[in-house]
mmCIF file of C-alpha atoms and ligand atoms in Angstrom:
data_model
loop_
_atom_site.group_PDB
_atom_site.id
_atom_site.type_symbol
_atom_site.label_atom_id
_atom_site.label_comp_id
_atom_site.label_asym_id
_atom_site.label_seq_id
_atom_site.Cartn_x
_atom_site.Cartn_y
_atom_site.Cartn_z
ATOM 1 C CA MET A 7 -27.100 9.995 -4.257
ATOM 2 C CA VAL A 8 -27.611 10.514 -7.971
ATOM 3 C CA ASP A 9 -27.625 14.243 -7.412
ATOM 4 C CA PHE A 10 -24.350 14.084 -5.485
ATOM 5 C CA SER A 11 -22.624 12.205 -8.317
ATOM 6 C CA HIS A 12 -24.160 14.481 -10.920
ATOM 7 C CA LYS A 13 -22.878 17.618 -9.171
ATOM 8 C CA LEU A 14 -19.438 16.108 -8.595
ATOM 9 C CA LEU A 15 -19.040 14.878 -12.164
ATOM 10 C CA SER A 16 -20.293 18.100 -13.791
ATOM 11 C CA TRP A 17 -17.838 20.071 -11.697
ATOM 12 C CA TYR A 18 -15.046 17.670 -12.683
ATOM 13 C CA GLU A 19 -15.795 17.936 -16.405
ATOM 14 C CA ASN A 20 -15.359 21.709 -16.240
ATOM 15 C CA ALA A 21 -12.639 22.091 -13.636
ATOM 16 C CA LYS A 22 -10.322 19.123 -14.186
ATOM 17 C CA ARG A 23 -6.725 19.832 -14.966
ATOM 18 C CA SER A 24 -5.503 18.754 -18.343
ATOM 19 C CA LEU A 25 -3.009 16.001 -17.560
ATOM 20 C CA PRO A 26 -1.229 13.823 -20.118
ATOM 21 C CA TRP A 27 -2.669 10.533 -18.787
ATOM 22 C CA ARG A 28 -6.258 11.730 -18.719
ATOM 23 C CA ASN A 29 -8.606 10.986 -21.606
ATOM 24 C CA THR A 30 -7.050 7.583 -22.122
ATOM 25 C CA SER A 31 -8.324 4.136 -21.309
ATOM 26 C CA ASP A 32 -4.915 2.556 -21.929
ATOM 27 C CA ALA A 33 -4.298 0.524 -18.760
ATOM 28 C CA TYR A 34 -0.521 0.767 -19.235
ATOM 29 C CA LYS A 35 -0.560 4.572 -19.190
ATOM 30 C CA ILE A 36 -2.989 4.683 -16.271
ATOM 31 C CA TRP A 37 -0.890 2.213 -14.283
ATOM 32 C CA LEU A 38 2.326 4.112 -15.006
ATOM 33 C CA SER A 39 0.810 7.449 -14.027
ATOM 34 C CA GLU A 40 -0.655 6.018 -10.817
ATOM 35 C CA ILE A 41 2.603 4.414 -9.720
ATOM 36 C CA ILE A 42 4.585 7.577 -10.424
ATOM 37 C CA MET A 43 2.050 9.942 -8.855
ATOM 38 C CA GLN A 44 2.044 7.935 -5.624
ATOM 39 C CA GLN A 45 5.562 9.220 -5.168
ATOM 40 C CA THR A 46 5.144 12.885 -5.723
ATOM 41 C CA ARG A 47 3.060 15.948 -6.515
ATOM 42 C CA ILE A 48 1.555 16.145 -9.985
ATOM 43 C CA ASP A 49 3.737 19.049 -11.123
ATOM 44 C CA GLN A 50 6.866 17.158 -10.102
ATOM 45 C CA GLY A 51 5.693 13.756 -11.320
ATOM 46 C CA THR A 52 4.488 14.796 -14.788
ATOM 47 C CA PRO A 53 7.983 15.123 -16.320
ATOM 48 C CA TYR A 54 8.784 11.621 -15.002
ATOM 49 C CA TYR A 55 5.623 10.230 -16.580
ATOM 50 C CA LEU A 56 6.459 11.882 -19.910
ATOM 51 C CA LYS A 57 10.030 10.563 -19.775
ATOM 52 C CA PHE A 58 8.823 7.015 -19.103
ATOM 53 C CA ILE A 59 6.195 7.081 -21.863
ATOM 54 C CA LYS A 60 8.685 8.500 -24.325
ATOM 55 C CA THR A 61 11.318 5.881 -23.468
ATOM 56 C CA PHE A 62 8.874 2.983 -23.073
ATOM 57 C CA PRO A 63 5.806 3.762 -25.200
ATOM 58 C CA ARG A 64 4.475 0.240 -24.691
ATOM 59 C CA ILE A 65 4.732 -2.247 -21.874
ATOM 60 C CA ASN A 66 6.988 -4.559 -23.929
ATOM 61 C CA TYR A 67 9.644 -1.850 -24.032
ATOM 62 C CA LEU A 68 9.537 -1.453 -20.271
ATOM 63 C CA ALA A 69 9.663 -5.215 -19.705
ATOM 64 C CA LYS A 70 12.752 -5.563 -21.875
ATOM 65 C CA ALA A 71 14.597 -2.575 -20.396
ATOM 66 C CA ASP A 72 17.672 -2.857 -18.234
ATOM 67 C CA GLU A 73 16.876 -2.292 -14.534
ATOM 68 C CA GLN A 74 19.641 0.288 -14.333
ATOM 69 C CA GLN A 75 17.996 2.355 -17.077
ATOM 70 C CA ILE A 76 14.684 2.294 -15.185
ATOM 71 C CA LEU A 77 16.319 3.297 -11.915
ATOM 72 C CA LYS A 78 18.129 6.116 -13.697
ATOM 73 C CA LEU A 79 14.838 7.464 -15.101
ATOM 74 C CA TRP A 80 13.252 7.074 -11.670
ATOM 75 C CA GLU A 81 16.114 8.897 -9.942
ATOM 76 C CA GLY A 82 14.784 11.551 -7.575
ATOM 77 C CA LEU A 83 11.356 9.991 -7.046
ATOM 78 C CA GLY A 84 12.405 7.893 -4.020
ATOM 79 C CA TYR A 85 10.850 4.563 -2.983
ATOM 80 C CA TYR A 86 13.006 2.724 -5.494
ATOM 81 C CA SER A 87 11.336 -0.586 -4.710
ATOM 82 C CA ARG A 88 8.374 0.778 -6.685
ATOM 83 C CA ALA A 89 10.579 1.236 -9.758
ATOM 84 C CA ARG A 90 11.825 -2.320 -9.420
ATOM 85 C CA ASN A 91 8.247 -3.578 -9.005
ATOM 86 C CA LEU A 92 7.254 -1.590 -12.073
ATOM 87 C CA HIS A 93 9.852 -3.492 -14.043
ATOM 88 C CA LYS A 94 8.872 -6.900 -12.635
ATOM 89 C CA THR A 95 5.172 -6.264 -13.199
ATOM 90 C CA ALA A 96 5.822 -5.249 -16.804
ATOM 91 C CA GLN A 97 7.698 -8.534 -17.326
ATOM 92 C CA ILE A 98 4.879 -10.555 -15.742
ATOM 93 C CA ILE A 99 2.258 -8.868 -17.914
ATOM 94 C CA VAL A 100 4.277 -9.520 -21.056
ATOM 95 C CA ASP A 101 5.138 -13.128 -20.150
ATOM 96 C CA GLN A 102 1.958 -14.304 -18.450
ATOM 97 C CA TYR A 103 -0.813 -12.029 -19.745
ATOM 98 C CA ASP A 104 0.191 -11.714 -23.394
ATOM 99 C CA SER A 105 1.161 -8.048 -22.838
ATOM 100 C CA LYS A 106 -2.388 -7.104 -21.793
ATOM 101 C CA PHE A 107 -3.368 -5.886 -18.345
ATOM 102 C CA PRO A 108 -5.908 -8.026 -16.476
ATOM 103 C CA ASN A 109 -9.268 -6.322 -16.929
ATOM 104 C CA ASN A 110 -10.654 -6.585 -13.417
ATOM 105 C CA TYR A 111 -9.868 -5.468 -9.872
ATOM 106 C CA LYS A 112 -9.337 -8.940 -8.416
ATOM 107 C CA GLU A 113 -6.770 -9.973 -11.032
ATOM 108 C CA LEU A 114 -5.031 -6.604 -11.002
ATOM 109 C CA LEU A 115 -4.521 -6.935 -7.238
ATOM 110 C CA LYS A 116 -2.361 -10.006 -7.835
ATOM 111 C CA LEU A 117 0.263 -7.947 -9.652
ATOM 112 C CA LYS A 118 3.418 -6.967 -7.804
ATOM 113 C CA GLY A 119 3.329 -3.411 -6.471
ATOM 114 C CA VAL A 120 -0.371 -3.003 -7.278
ATOM 115 C CA GLY A 121 -2.362 -2.385 -4.104
ATOM 116 C CA PRO A 122 -6.107 -1.841 -3.657
ATOM 117 C CA TYR A 123 -5.930 1.819 -4.670
ATOM 118 C CA THR A 124 -3.980 1.289 -7.908
ATOM 119 C CA ALA A 125 -5.991 -1.807 -8.844
ATOM 120 C CA ALA A 126 -9.231 0.128 -8.363
ATOM 121 C CA ALA A 127 -7.930 3.121 -10.329
ATOM 122 C CA ILE A 128 -6.959 0.924 -13.298
ATOM 123 C CA ALA A 129 -10.099 -1.249 -13.127
ATOM 124 C CA SER A 130 -12.408 1.748 -13.020
ATOM 125 C CA ILE A 131 -10.627 4.091 -15.454
ATOM 126 C CA ALA A 132 -9.504 1.529 -18.036
ATOM 127 C CA PHE A 133 -12.318 -1.043 -17.727
ATOM 128 C CA ASN A 134 -15.177 0.909 -16.135
ATOM 129 C CA GLU A 135 -15.489 -1.550 -13.251
ATOM 130 C CA SER A 136 -17.621 -0.141 -10.461
ATOM 131 C CA VAL A 137 -15.011 -0.105 -7.715
ATOM 132 C CA VAL A 138 -13.924 2.866 -5.589
ATOM 133 C CA ALA A 139 -10.276 3.949 -5.520
ATOM 134 C CA ILE A 140 -9.349 5.181 -2.066
ATOM 135 C CA ASP A 141 -6.153 7.097 -1.473
ATOM 136 C CA GLY A 142 -5.245 9.698 1.162
ATOM 137 C CA ASN A 143 -7.059 12.442 -0.760
ATOM 138 C CA VAL A 144 -10.263 10.460 -0.970
ATOM 139 C CA LEU A 145 -10.100 9.476 2.721
ATOM 140 C CA ARG A 146 -9.795 13.123 3.660
ATOM 141 C CA VAL A 147 -12.704 14.209 1.454
ATOM 142 C CA ALA A 148 -14.895 11.339 2.649
ATOM 143 C CA SER A 149 -14.124 11.917 6.334
ATOM 144 C CA ARG A 150 -15.328 15.506 5.927
ATOM 145 C CA LEU A 151 -18.289 14.746 3.703
ATOM 146 C CA PHE A 152 -19.661 12.055 5.993
ATOM 147 C CA LEU A 153 -18.370 13.597 9.246
ATOM 148 C CA ILE A 154 -16.302 10.567 10.184
ATOM 149 C CA GLU A 155 -14.570 11.247 13.476
ATOM 150 C CA GLU A 156 -12.813 7.893 13.679
ATOM 151 C CA PRO A 157 -9.128 7.769 12.614
ATOM 152 C CA VAL A 158 -8.911 7.326 8.850
ATOM 153 C CA ASP A 159 -5.766 5.216 9.201
ATOM 154 C CA LYS A 160 -7.750 2.461 10.961
ATOM 155 C CA PRO A 161 -8.801 -0.379 8.624
ATOM 156 C CA SER A 162 -12.349 -0.352 10.056
ATOM 157 C CA THR A 163 -12.750 3.328 9.090
ATOM 158 C CA VAL A 164 -11.470 2.677 5.580
ATOM 159 C CA LYS A 165 -14.001 -0.163 5.337
ATOM 160 C CA THR A 166 -16.857 2.170 6.361
ATOM 161 C CA ILE A 167 -15.752 4.812 3.861
ATOM 162 C CA ARG A 168 -15.403 2.204 1.135
ATOM 163 C CA SER A 169 -18.928 0.894 1.654
ATOM 164 C CA VAL A 170 -20.476 4.404 1.594
ATOM 165 C CA LEU A 171 -18.542 5.421 -1.539
ATOM 166 C CA GLN A 172 -19.358 2.099 -3.190
ATOM 167 C CA LYS A 173 -23.034 3.091 -3.009
ATOM 168 C CA LEU A 174 -22.331 6.533 -4.446
ATOM 169 C CA ILE A 175 -20.317 5.236 -7.389
ATOM 170 C CA LYS A 176 -23.154 2.977 -8.583
ATOM 171 C CA GLY A 177 -24.763 4.375 -11.694
ATOM 172 C CA ALA A 178 -21.938 6.838 -12.359
ATOM 173 C CA ASN A 179 -19.104 6.350 -14.803
ATOM 174 C CA SER A 180 -16.801 4.785 -12.235
ATOM 175 C CA GLY A 181 -13.485 5.953 -13.690
ATOM 176 C CA THR A 182 -14.720 9.522 -13.881
ATOM 177 C CA PHE A 183 -16.232 9.308 -10.378
ATOM 178 C CA ASN A 184 -12.909 8.158 -8.884
ATOM 179 C CA GLN A 185 -10.928 10.787 -10.727
ATOM 180 C CA ALA A 186 -13.433 13.454 -9.698
ATOM 181 C CA MET A 187 -13.116 12.529 -6.011
ATOM 182 C CA MET A 188 -9.322 12.679 -6.259
ATOM 183 C CA GLU A 189 -9.468 15.986 -8.118
ATOM 184 C CA LEU A 190 -11.808 17.404 -5.504
ATOM 185 C CA GLY A 191 -9.295 16.427 -2.811
ATOM 186 C CA ALA A 192 -6.405 17.935 -4.732
ATOM 187 C CA MET A 193 -8.065 21.186 -5.812
ATOM 188 C CA ILE A 194 -10.863 22.056 -3.364
ATOM 189 C CA CYS A 195 -10.953 19.832 -0.295
ATOM 190 C CA THR A 196 -7.268 20.402 0.409
ATOM 191 C CA PRO A 197 -5.532 19.257 3.609
ATOM 192 C CA LYS A 198 -5.407 22.811 4.979
ATOM 193 C CA ASN A 199 -8.077 25.469 4.455
ATOM 194 C CA PRO A 200 -10.499 23.563 2.210
ATOM 195 C CA LYS A 201 -12.300 25.879 -0.206
ATOM 196 C CA CYS A 202 -15.817 25.001 0.951
ATOM 197 C CA ASP A 203 -17.304 28.123 -0.636
ATOM 198 C CA SER A 204 -16.305 26.847 -4.086
ATOM 199 C CA CYS A 205 -17.075 23.185 -3.401
ATOM 200 C CA PRO A 206 -19.585 21.563 -5.777
ATOM 201 C CA VAL A 207 -20.838 19.171 -3.090
ATOM 202 C CA SER A 208 -20.845 21.473 -0.057
ATOM 203 C CA VAL A 209 -24.615 21.088 0.373
ATOM 204 C CA TYR A 210 -24.071 17.403 1.148
ATOM 205 C CA CYS A 211 -21.079 17.920 3.413
ATOM 206 C CA LEU A 212 -21.749 17.103 7.041
ATOM 207 C CA GLY A 213 -18.277 18.233 8.098
ATOM 208 C CA PHE A 214 -18.857 21.665 6.579
ATOM 209 C CA ALA A 215 -22.371 21.876 8.032
ATOM 210 C CA GLY A 216 -20.940 21.184 11.484
ATOM 211 C CA GLY A 217 -17.973 23.579 10.996
ATOM 212 C CA LYS A 218 -15.560 20.669 11.468
ATOM 213 C CA GLN A 219 -13.902 20.589 8.049
ATOM 214 C CA ASN A 220 -10.577 21.882 9.415
ATOM 215 C CA LYS A 221 -10.499 19.277 12.207
ATOM 216 C CA LEU A 222 -10.862 16.306 9.859
ATOM 217 C CA PRO A 223 -9.506 13.818 9.029
ATOM 218 C CA ILE A 224 -8.411 12.375 12.356
ATOM 219 C CA LYS A 225 -5.315 10.186 12.299
ATOM 220 C CA VAL A 226 -3.832 7.942 14.984
ATOM 221 C CA GLY A 227 -0.246 6.975 14.656
ATOM 222 C CA LYS A 228 2.517 9.178 13.486
ATOM 223 C CA VAL A 229 5.499 7.305 12.042
ATOM 224 C CA LYS A 230 8.512 7.346 14.336
ATOM 225 C CA VAL A 231 11.384 9.005 12.524
ATOM 226 C CA LYS A 232 14.859 7.597 13.099
ATOM 227 C CA GLN A 233 18.017 9.743 12.883
ATOM 228 C CA GLU A 234 21.014 8.280 11.004
ATOM 229 C CA TYR A 235 24.529 9.529 10.274
ATOM 230 C CA PHE A 236 26.099 8.734 6.887
ATOM 231 C CA ASN A 237 29.801 9.258 6.185
ATOM 232 C CA TYR A 238 30.584 8.720 2.497
ATOM 233 C CA LEU A 239 34.104 8.053 1.188
ATOM 234 C CA ILE A 240 34.853 9.561 -2.212
ATOM 235 C CA SER A 241 38.193 8.354 -3.417
ATOM 236 C CA ASP A 242 40.115 9.839 -6.315
ATOM 237 C CA LEU A 243 42.735 7.679 -7.991
ATOM 238 C CA ASN A 244 43.903 9.645 -11.034
ATOM 239 C CA GLY A 245 40.331 10.796 -11.764
ATOM 240 C CA LYS A 246 38.715 7.438 -10.984
ATOM 241 C CA THR A 247 36.512 6.632 -8.025
ATOM 242 C CA GLU A 248 34.783 3.660 -6.459
ATOM 243 C CA ILE A 249 31.017 3.200 -6.253
ATOM 244 C CA ILE A 250 29.075 0.241 -4.890
ATOM 245 C CA LYS A 251 25.767 -1.212 -5.984
ATOM 246 C CA ARG A 252 23.277 -1.584 -3.118
ATOM 247 C CA ILE A 253 21.937 -5.089 -2.818
ATOM 248 C CA SER A 254 19.474 -4.518 0.011
ATOM 249 C CA GLY A 255 17.264 -1.870 1.600
ATOM 250 C CA ILE A 256 15.178 0.845 0.000
ATOM 251 C CA TRP A 257 18.002 1.818 -2.345
ATOM 252 C CA THR A 258 18.590 -1.677 -3.804
ATOM 253 C CA GLY A 259 19.965 -1.478 -7.334
ATOM 254 C CA LEU A 260 21.210 2.093 -6.911
ATOM 255 C CA TYR A 261 24.846 3.045 -6.464
ATOM 256 C CA GLN A 262 26.534 4.825 -3.610
ATOM 257 C CA PHE A 263 30.016 5.749 -2.480
ATOM 258 C CA PRO A 264 31.480 3.491 0.207
ATOM 259 C CA LEU A 265 29.460 4.332 3.297
ATOM 260 C CA ILE A 266 30.186 4.276 6.990
ATOM 261 C CA ILE A 267 27.132 4.652 9.201
ATOM 262 C CA SER A 268 28.005 6.063 12.608
ATOM 263 C CA ASN A 269 26.030 6.203 15.855
ATOM 264 C CA ASP A 270 24.886 9.443 17.486
ATOM 265 C CA ARG A 271 26.952 11.826 15.287
ATOM 266 C CA LEU A 272 29.025 12.145 12.122
ATOM 267 C CA LEU A 273 32.653 11.046 12.276
ATOM 268 C CA ASN A 274 35.429 13.591 12.705
ATOM 269 C CA GLN A 275 38.571 13.849 10.546
ATOM 270 C CA ILE A 276 40.715 11.536 12.687
ATOM 271 C CA GLU A 277 38.014 8.859 12.743
ATOM 272 C CA ILE A 278 37.539 9.157 8.970
ATOM 273 C CA GLU A 279 41.284 8.782 8.327
ATOM 274 C CA THR A 280 41.193 5.570 10.351
ATOM 275 C CA SER A 281 38.132 4.330 8.443
ATOM 276 C CA ILE A 282 39.767 5.053 5.084
ATOM 277 C CA LYS A 283 42.794 2.990 6.110
ATOM 278 C CA ASP A 284 40.536 0.215 7.451
ATOM 279 C CA ASN A 285 38.799 0.144 4.053
ATOM 280 C CA GLY A 286 42.072 -0.736 2.344
ATOM 281 C CA TYR A 287 42.847 2.499 0.490
ATOM 282 C CA GLY A 288 46.443 3.587 -0.151
ATOM 283 C CA SER A 289 47.940 6.752 1.289
ATOM 284 C CA ILE A 290 45.598 9.735 1.581
ATOM 285 C CA ASN A 291 46.049 13.289 0.297
ATOM 286 C CA ASN A 292 43.887 16.405 0.372
ATOM 287 C CA LEU A 293 41.164 14.995 2.612
ATOM 288 C CA THR A 294 38.225 17.404 2.621
ATOM 289 C CA ALA A 295 34.734 17.276 4.091
ATOM 290 C CA SER A 296 31.590 18.588 2.406
ATOM 291 C CA PRO A 297 29.206 20.757 4.395
ATOM 292 C CA ILE A 298 26.765 18.603 6.365
ATOM 293 C CA ILE A 299 23.757 17.696 4.236
ATOM 294 C CA LYS A 300 20.384 16.918 5.806
ATOM 295 C CA HIS A 301 18.043 14.610 3.963
ATOM 296 C CA VAL A 302 14.598 13.544 5.123
ATOM 297 C CA LEU A 303 12.860 10.294 4.149
ATOM 298 C CA THR A 304 9.518 9.041 5.464
ATOM 299 C CA HIS A 305 11.040 6.932 8.223
ATOM 300 C CA LYS A 306 14.407 8.490 8.748
ATOM 301 C CA LYS A 307 16.334 11.708 8.872
ATOM 302 C CA ILE A 308 19.844 11.514 7.507
ATOM 303 C CA GLU A 309 22.795 13.770 8.234
ATOM 304 C CA ALA A 310 25.463 13.113 5.641
ATOM 305 C CA CYS A 311 29.028 14.195 5.091
ATOM 306 C CA PHE A 312 30.980 13.419 1.912
ATOM 307 C CA TRP A 313 34.705 12.971 2.507
ATOM 308 C CA SER A 314 36.798 13.431 -0.651
ATOM 309 C CA PHE A 315 40.424 12.375 -0.857
ATOM 310 C CA GLU A 316 43.139 11.459 -3.320
ATOM 311 C CA THR A 317 44.653 8.055 -2.897
ATOM 312 C CA THR A 318 47.309 5.804 -4.398
ATOM 313 C CA PHE A 319 45.285 2.593 -4.256
ATOM 314 C CA ILE A 320 41.663 1.452 -4.178
ATOM 315 C CA ASN A 321 40.929 -1.930 -2.665
ATOM 316 C CA GLN A 322 37.877 -2.740 -4.772
ATOM 317 C CA LYS A 323 35.050 -4.022 -2.594
ATOM 318 C CA LYS A 324 32.332 -6.593 -3.301
ATOM 319 C CA ASP A 325 29.669 -5.219 -5.689
ATOM 320 C CA ALA A 326 31.897 -2.180 -6.353
ATOM 321 C CA ILE A 327 33.012 -0.735 -9.666
ATOM 322 C CA ILE A 328 35.752 1.769 -10.347
ATOM 323 C CA ILE A 329 34.744 4.455 -12.819
ATOM 324 C CA GLU A 330 35.821 7.840 -14.136
ATOM 325 C CA LYS A 331 34.479 10.515 -11.802
ATOM 326 C CA SER A 332 33.252 12.409 -14.853
ATOM 327 C CA ASP A 333 30.918 9.450 -15.642
ATOM 328 C CA LEU A 334 29.210 9.411 -12.226
ATOM 329 C CA LEU A 335 25.916 10.792 -13.469
ATOM 330 C CA GLU A 336 25.485 7.928 -15.908
ATOM 331 C CA TYR A 337 24.694 5.665 -12.945
ATOM 332 C CA PRO A 338 21.526 5.687 -10.826
ATOM 333 C CA PHE A 339 22.015 7.130 -7.327
ATOM 334 C CA PRO A 340 19.658 8.058 -4.477
ATOM 335 C CA GLN A 341 18.671 11.743 -4.607
ATOM 336 C CA LEU A 342 20.904 12.582 -1.645
ATOM 337 C CA LEU A 343 23.937 11.566 -3.692
ATOM 338 C CA VAL A 344 22.677 13.076 -6.944
ATOM 339 C CA ASN A 345 22.399 16.441 -5.181
ATOM 340 C CA PHE A 346 25.941 16.134 -3.924
ATOM 341 C CA ILE A 347 27.353 15.038 -7.307
ATOM 342 C CA LYS A 348 25.571 17.898 -9.044
ATOM 343 C CA GLY A 349 26.888 20.289 -6.391
ATOM 344 C CA LYS A 350 23.409 21.312 -5.215
HETATM 345 FE FE1 SF4 B 30 -14.395 19.413 1.584
HETATM 346 FE FE2 SF4 B 30 -15.531 21.729 2.268
HETATM 347 FE FE3 SF4 B 30 -16.376 20.414 0.126
HETATM 348 FE FE4 SF4 B 30 -16.858 19.483 2.541
HETATM 349 S S1 SF4 B 30 -17.613 21.386 1.675
HETATM 350 S S2 SF4 B 30 -16.139 18.291 0.791
HETATM 351 S S3 SF4 B 30 -15.015 20.049 3.634
HETATM 352 S S4 SF4 B 30 -14.354 21.341 0.436
#
């Protein structure tokens, strides 16, 4: 066991990527990086991390920020509930913990938006608590190392993996051990074509020994993906348009154009004209449709069409604001809409 950790950690010291949140034991920075990196690949997430740290160098700044500013910085990362939780957690830490993160796994788990993985990452990296951090990367590596042919998305399998890794982490610097396992998953033991010939722990790997590394991990359920059809109404009243703040769903707090969700297919021009009238707009001119845009989220596939039109009257809806079209990008929108506004 000691030899396994030694080999893993020596490899990590030499091969680890230089990332802006490494070499720190500041729980705030570790937390921020973990929450952001759950959303995205490291190369895409790093600019977000840097933007957040620059804007909110300490947790007090983040706690005091306006939610809209946070959502705007988060724009493009998806899973906006995590940005809102980030804000709430910052406020709780400032108000209830005197601006200091709890220094152990159990207390960290009580924070909003902090699950077992993030709590373990912070506890081990910032406070050297001997607790394993298990994310998808680590599950994959462990299933191959220990030749686990049970589905890794079953809680009982995660429990088995946790107890084996918990033995391996003992005696090692726990923060470095966790980061090394994650780095191994990201750089060497990749989902497809793991680089077993360059792997520092290949001599211990039962999956590799049995030639099963490409068949693992095994997973049970695939998420059922729902198809939805979004018809957006983009009014133009002398250069002004109407946008509405979402008050529910995954995009809560973000803005959108008035939206009509249709069944089975997108609406055609006649149906859209009727919908525009039903939504209380004045007379319509120059109605045009964007090309159909496809957007994929974890649980749904969206086909969207943006209908632009000039009008003589906007019947302002609940939670709506009327703004200059040229100011649109000052507001936080889901990525689907940002792409459209930017003409991507
Ligand atoms: Fe992964 Fe291959 Fe290393 Fe095993 S030997 S841990 S399968 S990279």
